[in-house]
Amino acid sequence: MGTYFTYYLTGILVIPVLLFSLIAQGMVKSRFNKYSQIMSRSGMTGADAAYRLLMLNGITDVTIQRVGGNLTDNYNPSTKTISLSDGVYNSRSVAAIGIACHEAGHACQHAFGYAPLTLRNIVIPATKIGSGLGVPLVLIGVIISSYAVHSNIGYYIAMAGLVLYSFVAFFQLVTLPVEFDASKRALQTIRDNNFLIEEEYSGARKVLTAAALTYVAALASSLVTLLRLALVIAGGRKR
Protein backbone atom coordinates (compact mmCIF):
# COMPACT_ATOMS: atom_id res chain seq x y z
CA MET A 1 0.00 0.00 0.00
CA GLY A 2 2.82 2.40 0.90
CA THR A 3 4.55 1.91 -2.44
CA TYR A 4 1.35 2.44 -4.42
CA PHE A 5 0.57 5.56 -2.39
CA THR A 6 4.04 6.93 -3.13
CA TYR A 7 3.63 6.46 -6.88
CA TYR A 8 0.09 7.87 -6.80
CA LEU A 9 1.06 10.96 -4.80
CA THR A 10 4.15 11.77 -6.83
CA GLY A 11 2.26 11.22 -10.07
CA ILE A 12 -0.38 13.72 -9.00
CA LEU A 13 2.32 16.28 -8.20
CA VAL A 14 4.58 15.72 -11.21
CA ILE A 15 1.97 16.16 -13.93
CA PRO A 16 0.79 19.71 -13.02
CA VAL A 17 4.37 20.84 -12.38
CA LEU A 18 5.45 19.50 -15.77
CA LEU A 19 2.52 21.23 -17.47
CA PHE A 20 3.29 24.48 -15.65
CA SER A 21 6.92 24.28 -16.77
CA LEU A 22 5.91 23.72 -20.39
CA ILE A 23 3.42 26.60 -20.27
CA ALA A 24 6.01 28.94 -18.73
CA GLN A 25 8.61 28.05 -21.35
CA GLY A 26 6.04 28.51 -24.10
CA MET A 27 5.06 31.92 -22.74
CA VAL A 28 8.67 33.11 -22.71
CA LYS A 29 9.25 32.09 -26.31
CA SER A 30 5.90 33.47 -27.46
CA ARG A 31 6.29 36.83 -25.77
CA PHE A 32 9.93 37.16 -26.75
CA ASN A 33 9.08 36.45 -30.38
CA LYS A 34 6.18 38.91 -30.30
CA TYR A 35 8.00 41.82 -28.68
CA SER A 36 11.18 41.17 -30.62
CA GLN A 37 9.25 42.37 -33.64
CA ILE A 38 8.32 45.69 -32.00
CA MET A 39 11.10 48.24 -32.25
CA SER A 40 11.48 50.90 -29.55
CA ARG A 41 11.09 54.53 -30.52
CA SER A 42 14.19 55.42 -28.51
CA GLY A 43 16.37 53.55 -31.01
CA MET A 44 18.47 52.02 -28.22
CA THR A 45 19.87 48.54 -28.65
CA GLY A 46 19.91 46.01 -25.83
CA ALA A 47 23.60 46.74 -25.27
CA ASP A 48 22.90 50.49 -25.15
CA ALA A 49 20.15 50.01 -22.58
CA ALA A 50 22.31 47.81 -20.35
CA TYR A 51 25.16 50.32 -20.54
CA ARG A 52 22.89 53.26 -19.66
CA LEU A 53 21.42 51.41 -16.70
CA LEU A 54 24.91 50.68 -15.40
CA MET A 55 25.96 54.32 -15.82
CA LEU A 56 22.84 55.54 -14.02
CA ASN A 57 23.90 53.42 -11.06
CA GLY A 58 27.55 54.50 -11.17
CA ILE A 59 28.82 51.09 -12.26
CA THR A 60 31.84 51.36 -14.55
CA ASP A 61 33.65 48.04 -14.08
CA VAL A 62 31.19 45.72 -15.84
CA THR A 63 31.82 44.49 -19.39
CA ILE A 64 28.99 43.98 -21.88
CA GLN A 65 29.64 41.34 -24.54
CA ARG A 66 27.80 39.43 -27.21
CA VAL A 67 27.19 35.70 -26.83
CA GLY A 68 25.78 33.20 -29.27
CA GLY A 69 22.48 31.42 -28.95
CA ASN A 70 18.89 32.39 -28.23
CA LEU A 71 17.83 33.64 -24.79
CA THR A 72 21.30 32.82 -23.43
CA ASP A 73 21.62 36.20 -21.72
CA ASN A 74 23.29 36.20 -18.31
CA TYR A 75 25.43 38.09 -15.83
CA ASN A 76 28.60 36.48 -14.50
CA PRO A 77 29.54 37.99 -11.12
CA SER A 78 32.96 36.32 -11.08
CA THR A 79 34.05 38.16 -14.23
CA LYS A 80 31.63 41.11 -13.94
CA THR A 81 30.41 40.44 -17.45
CA ILE A 82 26.96 40.87 -18.96
CA SER A 83 26.53 38.49 -21.90
CA LEU A 84 23.71 39.37 -24.30
CA SER A 85 22.47 36.92 -26.92
CA ASP A 86 22.30 37.52 -30.65
CA GLY A 87 18.67 38.57 -30.46
CA VAL A 88 19.32 41.10 -27.72
CA TYR A 89 22.75 42.69 -28.08
CA ASN A 90 22.21 44.72 -31.27
CA SER A 91 18.42 44.54 -31.37
CA ARG A 92 16.35 47.70 -30.85
CA SER A 93 13.28 45.74 -29.88
CA VAL A 94 11.16 46.14 -26.77
CA ALA A 95 12.04 42.58 -25.70
CA ALA A 96 15.78 43.19 -26.12
CA ILE A 97 15.76 46.32 -23.97
CA GLY A 98 13.79 44.57 -21.22
CA ILE A 99 16.07 41.54 -21.12
CA ALA A 100 19.28 43.57 -21.32
CA CYS A 101 18.17 45.79 -18.46
CA HIS A 102 17.26 42.71 -16.43
CA GLU A 103 20.82 41.40 -16.75
CA ALA A 104 22.17 44.85 -15.87
CA GLY A 105 19.91 44.65 -12.83
CA HIS A 106 21.90 41.61 -11.70
CA ALA A 107 25.09 43.64 -12.06
CA CYS A 108 23.55 46.29 -9.80
CA GLN A 109 22.67 43.63 -7.24
CA HIS A 110 26.27 42.45 -7.27
CA ALA A 111 27.70 45.95 -7.01
CA PHE A 112 25.44 46.89 -4.09
CA GLY A 113 25.80 43.62 -2.19
CA TYR A 114 22.23 42.35 -2.60
CA ALA A 115 22.03 39.59 0.05
CA PRO A 116 20.02 36.93 -1.86
CA LEU A 117 22.46 37.12 -4.79
CA THR A 118 25.40 36.74 -2.42
CA LEU A 119 23.73 33.73 -0.79
CA ARG A 120 22.96 32.17 -4.16
CA ASN A 121 26.59 32.51 -5.24
CA ILE A 122 27.72 30.84 -2.01
CA VAL A 123 25.57 27.74 -2.50
CA ILE A 124 26.40 27.26 -6.20
CA PRO A 125 29.25 24.72 -5.55
CA ALA A 126 27.00 22.61 -3.29
CA THR A 127 24.20 22.90 -5.83
CA LYS A 128 26.41 21.52 -8.61
CA ILE A 129 27.34 18.54 -6.45
CA GLY A 130 23.75 18.00 -5.39
CA SER A 131 22.38 18.09 -8.93
CA GLY A 132 24.92 15.51 -10.04
CA LEU A 133 25.01 13.13 -7.06
CA GLY A 134 21.77 13.66 -5.13
CA VAL A 135 19.41 11.41 -7.10
CA PRO A 136 21.99 8.64 -7.84
CA LEU A 137 22.95 8.39 -4.15
CA VAL A 138 19.32 8.05 -3.11
CA LEU A 139 18.73 5.28 -5.65
CA ILE A 140 21.96 3.49 -4.71
CA GLY A 141 21.10 3.74 -1.04
CA VAL A 142 17.60 2.34 -1.56
CA ILE A 143 18.96 -0.56 -3.63
CA ILE A 144 21.55 -1.38 -0.95
CA SER A 145 18.84 -1.24 1.73
CA SER A 146 16.71 -3.73 -0.20
CA TYR A 147 19.54 -6.29 -0.03
CA ALA A 148 21.29 -5.40 3.23
CA VAL A 149 18.11 -5.40 5.32
CA HIS A 150 20.01 -5.69 8.61
CA SER A 151 22.28 -2.71 7.91
CA ASN A 152 21.58 1.02 7.90
CA ILE A 153 24.37 1.88 5.47
CA GLY A 154 21.98 2.08 2.52
CA TYR A 155 19.69 4.40 4.44
CA TYR A 156 22.58 6.70 5.33
CA ILE A 157 23.73 6.81 1.70
CA ALA A 158 20.20 7.64 0.57
CA MET A 159 19.85 10.38 3.18
CA ALA A 160 23.18 11.86 2.10
CA GLY A 161 21.79 12.05 -1.42
CA LEU A 162 18.61 13.69 -0.15
CA VAL A 163 20.59 16.33 1.74
CA LEU A 164 22.74 17.02 -1.30
CA TYR A 165 19.71 17.42 -3.54
CA SER A 166 18.12 19.78 -1.01
CA PHE A 167 20.79 22.32 -2.04
CA VAL A 168 19.27 22.30 -5.54
CA ALA A 169 15.85 23.19 -4.11
CA PHE A 170 17.39 25.82 -1.85
CA PHE A 171 19.22 27.35 -4.80
CA GLN A 172 15.97 27.61 -6.76
CA LEU A 173 14.25 29.16 -3.74
CA VAL A 174 16.92 31.84 -3.35
CA THR A 175 16.87 32.44 -7.10
CA LEU A 176 13.28 33.74 -6.99
CA PRO A 177 13.96 37.01 -5.12
CA VAL A 178 17.14 37.50 -7.16
CA GLU A 179 15.26 37.29 -10.46
CA PHE A 180 12.24 39.26 -9.28
CA ASP A 181 14.42 42.06 -7.93
CA ALA A 182 16.51 42.26 -11.12
CA SER A 183 13.32 42.68 -13.16
CA LYS A 184 12.02 45.28 -10.72
CA ARG A 185 15.24 47.29 -11.04
CA ALA A 186 15.12 46.97 -14.82
CA LEU A 187 11.50 48.04 -15.20
CA GLN A 188 11.86 50.95 -12.79
CA THR A 189 14.88 52.27 -14.68
CA ILE A 190 13.15 51.79 -18.03
CA ARG A 191 10.11 53.75 -16.88
CA ASP A 192 11.87 56.48 -14.87
CA ASN A 193 14.36 57.24 -17.63
CA ASN A 194 12.08 56.86 -20.65
CA PHE A 195 13.94 53.98 -22.25
CA LEU A 196 10.53 52.93 -23.58
CA ILE A 197 7.21 54.70 -23.95
CA GLU A 198 4.21 53.39 -22.00
CA GLU A 199 2.94 50.85 -24.57
CA GLU A 200 6.48 49.56 -25.11
CA TYR A 201 7.08 49.37 -21.36
CA SER A 202 4.07 47.09 -21.04
CA GLY A 203 5.61 44.71 -23.57
CA ALA A 204 8.94 44.59 -21.75
CA ARG A 205 7.11 43.89 -18.50
CA LYS A 206 5.21 40.99 -20.08
CA VAL A 207 8.45 39.45 -21.35
CA LEU A 208 10.11 39.66 -17.93
CA THR A 209 7.00 38.38 -16.15
CA ALA A 210 6.94 35.31 -18.40
CA ALA A 211 10.64 34.73 -17.72
CA ALA A 212 9.98 34.93 -13.97
CA LEU A 213 7.44 32.11 -14.25
CA THR A 214 10.16 29.76 -15.49
CA TYR A 215 12.01 30.25 -12.20
CA VAL A 216 8.83 29.53 -10.25
CA ALA A 217 8.44 26.36 -12.32
CA ALA A 218 12.06 25.37 -11.62
CA LEU A 219 11.48 25.76 -7.88
CA ALA A 220 8.28 23.71 -8.02
CA SER A 221 10.06 20.98 -9.98
CA SER A 222 12.96 20.78 -7.53
CA LEU A 223 10.59 20.64 -4.53
CA VAL A 224 8.55 17.84 -6.10
CA THR A 225 11.73 15.91 -6.86
CA LEU A 226 12.87 16.40 -3.28
CA LEU A 227 9.54 15.07 -2.01
CA ARG A 228 9.68 12.10 -4.37
CA LEU A 229 13.16 11.20 -3.13
CA ALA A 230 12.01 11.44 0.49
CA LEU A 231 9.02 9.18 -0.24
CA VAL A 232 11.24 6.66 -2.03
CA ILE A 233 13.54 6.54 1.00
CA ALA A 234 10.57 6.17 3.36
CA GLY A 235 9.13 3.42 1.20
CA GLY A 236 12.44 1.60 1.21
CA ARG A 237 12.60 1.75 5.01
CA LYS A 238 9.14 0.15 5.32
CA ARG A 239 9.95 -2.85 3.15
XYZ file of C-alpha atoms in Angstrom:
239
model
C 0.000 0.000 0.000
C 2.823 2.396 0.903
C 4.546 1.913 -2.444
C 1.352 2.438 -4.422
C 0.568 5.558 -2.393
C 4.040 6.926 -3.127
C 3.628 6.462 -6.882
C 0.093 7.868 -6.797
C 1.061 10.960 -4.804
C 4.155 11.772 -6.832
C 2.257 11.221 -10.072
C -0.383 13.724 -9.003
C 2.319 16.285 -8.203
C 4.576 15.724 -11.207
C 1.967 16.163 -13.935
C 0.794 19.707 -13.023
C 4.369 20.843 -12.382
C 5.446 19.502 -15.775
C 2.517 21.229 -17.469
C 3.287 24.481 -15.652
C 6.917 24.283 -16.772
C 5.913 23.717 -20.395
C 3.424 26.595 -20.271
C 6.012 28.941 -18.725
C 8.610 28.050 -21.353
C 6.042 28.513 -24.103
C 5.057 31.921 -22.740
C 8.667 33.109 -22.706
C 9.255 32.085 -26.311
C 5.905 33.466 -27.462
C 6.286 36.833 -25.770
C 9.926 37.164 -26.753
C 9.078 36.445 -30.381
C 6.182 38.913 -30.301
C 7.998 41.817 -28.676
C 11.184 41.173 -30.616
C 9.249 42.371 -33.640
C 8.315 45.686 -32.002
C 11.096 48.244 -32.248
C 11.479 50.902 -29.555
C 11.090 54.530 -30.520
C 14.186 55.423 -28.508
C 16.372 53.550 -31.005
C 18.466 52.025 -28.224
C 19.867 48.539 -28.651
C 19.909 46.012 -25.834
C 23.597 46.739 -25.273
C 22.897 50.488 -25.152
C 20.155 50.012 -22.583
C 22.313 47.810 -20.354
C 25.162 50.325 -20.540
C 22.891 53.258 -19.665
C 21.425 51.411 -16.696
C 24.914 50.676 -15.395
C 25.961 54.320 -15.817
C 22.835 55.545 -14.015
C 23.895 53.415 -11.062
C 27.548 54.503 -11.169
C 28.824 51.090 -12.257
C 31.838 51.360 -14.548
C 33.654 48.042 -14.082
C 31.190 45.720 -15.841
C 31.819 44.492 -19.393
C 28.993 43.978 -21.877
C 29.641 41.344 -24.540
C 27.797 39.427 -27.211
C 27.193 35.705 -26.826
C 25.784 33.197 -29.273
C 22.480 31.415 -28.951
C 18.890 32.386 -28.234
C 17.834 33.636 -24.787
C 21.295 32.817 -23.429
C 21.620 36.202 -21.721
C 23.293 36.199 -18.309
C 25.429 38.093 -15.829
C 28.598 36.478 -14.499
C 29.539 37.989 -11.118
C 32.962 36.316 -11.079
C 34.048 38.164 -14.228
C 31.632 41.111 -13.939
C 30.411 40.438 -17.447
C 26.959 40.874 -18.958
C 26.525 38.493 -21.901
C 23.715 39.372 -24.300
C 22.470 36.923 -26.916
C 22.304 37.518 -30.651
C 18.666 38.567 -30.464
C 19.317 41.103 -27.716
C 22.754 42.693 -28.081
C 22.206 44.716 -31.269
C 18.420 44.536 -31.366
C 16.351 47.703 -30.854
C 13.278 45.741 -29.880
C 11.162 46.143 -26.769
C 12.036 42.583 -25.697
C 15.784 43.186 -26.118
C 15.761 46.319 -23.969
C 13.790 44.573 -21.218
C 16.067 41.539 -21.116
C 19.279 43.572 -21.323
C 18.174 45.791 -18.459
C 17.262 42.707 -16.426
C 20.818 41.401 -16.754
C 22.169 44.847 -15.874
C 19.911 44.654 -12.831
C 21.899 41.612 -11.702
C 25.086 43.641 -12.064
C 23.554 46.292 -9.804
C 22.667 43.625 -7.243
C 26.272 42.448 -7.272
C 27.696 45.953 -7.007
C 25.437 46.893 -4.092
C 25.799 43.616 -2.186
C 22.233 42.348 -2.601
C 22.026 39.585 0.048
C 20.017 36.932 -1.864
C 22.458 37.123 -4.789
C 25.401 36.742 -2.417
C 23.726 33.729 -0.789
C 22.963 32.169 -4.160
C 26.592 32.505 -5.244
C 27.718 30.841 -2.006
C 25.566 27.737 -2.502
C 26.403 27.256 -6.198
C 29.245 24.725 -5.549
C 27.004 22.612 -3.294
C 24.200 22.900 -5.832
C 26.406 21.524 -8.610
C 27.339 18.540 -6.447
C 23.746 17.999 -5.388
C 22.376 18.089 -8.932
C 24.915 15.505 -10.044
C 25.014 13.134 -7.055
C 21.769 13.659 -5.132
C 19.411 11.406 -7.097
C 21.993 8.645 -7.839
C 22.953 8.391 -4.151
C 19.320 8.053 -3.114
C 18.730 5.279 -5.648
C 21.959 3.485 -4.710
C 21.097 3.745 -1.037
C 17.600 2.343 -1.557
C 18.963 -0.563 -3.627
C 21.551 -1.380 -0.945
C 18.840 -1.241 1.727
C 16.713 -3.734 -0.196
C 19.540 -6.290 -0.031
C 21.292 -5.404 3.233
C 18.109 -5.401 5.317
C 20.007 -5.687 8.608
C 22.282 -2.709 7.912
C 21.577 1.019 7.899
C 24.368 1.880 5.471
C 21.977 2.075 2.520
C 19.686 4.401 4.442
C 22.584 6.697 5.335
C 23.727 6.813 1.700
C 20.196 7.642 0.566
C 19.849 10.378 3.181
C 23.177 11.856 2.101
C 21.792 12.050 -1.418
C 18.609 13.691 -0.149
C 20.587 16.328 1.745
C 22.735 17.024 -1.302
C 19.705 17.423 -3.539
C 18.123 19.783 -1.013
C 20.785 22.321 -2.037
C 19.269 22.303 -5.536
C 15.854 23.188 -4.107
C 17.389 25.821 -1.849
C 19.223 27.354 -4.801
C 15.971 27.609 -6.755
C 14.254 29.159 -3.738
C 16.918 31.839 -3.346
C 16.866 32.441 -7.095
C 13.279 33.742 -6.985
C 13.958 37.007 -5.121
C 17.136 37.497 -7.161
C 15.264 37.294 -10.457
C 12.239 39.264 -9.284
C 14.416 42.060 -7.930
C 16.510 42.256 -11.116
C 13.318 42.676 -13.160
C 12.022 45.283 -10.719
C 15.242 47.288 -11.040
C 15.118 46.966 -14.824
C 11.502 48.042 -15.200
C 11.862 50.949 -12.789
C 14.879 52.268 -14.683
C 13.146 51.792 -18.034
C 10.108 53.750 -16.877
C 11.867 56.480 -14.868
C 14.365 57.242 -17.629
C 12.076 56.864 -20.648
C 13.943 53.981 -22.249
C 10.529 52.929 -23.575
C 7.209 54.703 -23.951
C 4.212 53.390 -22.002
C 2.945 50.848 -24.566
C 6.480 49.560 -25.114
C 7.083 49.370 -21.360
C 4.067 47.091 -21.040
C 5.611 44.712 -23.573
C 8.942 44.588 -21.753
C 7.107 43.887 -18.496
C 5.213 40.995 -20.085
C 8.449 39.450 -21.351
C 10.115 39.657 -17.935
C 7.000 38.378 -16.152
C 6.942 35.311 -18.396
C 10.638 34.732 -17.718
C 9.985 34.926 -13.969
C 7.438 32.114 -14.253
C 10.155 29.764 -15.495
C 12.007 30.252 -12.200
C 8.826 29.531 -10.254
C 8.439 26.357 -12.320
C 12.063 25.365 -11.618
C 11.481 25.757 -7.882
C 8.275 23.706 -8.024
C 10.057 20.981 -9.980
C 12.956 20.783 -7.525
C 10.586 20.643 -4.527
C 8.546 17.844 -6.102
C 11.729 15.911 -6.861
C 12.874 16.397 -3.278
C 9.542 15.069 -2.007
C 9.681 12.099 -4.373
C 13.160 11.204 -3.128
C 12.011 11.442 0.493
C 9.024 9.184 -0.239
C 11.242 6.664 -2.027
C 13.542 6.537 1.001
C 10.566 6.166 3.359
C 9.126 3.418 1.205
C 12.444 1.600 1.214
C 12.596 1.749 5.013
C 9.136 0.153 5.323
C 9.947 -2.850 3.149
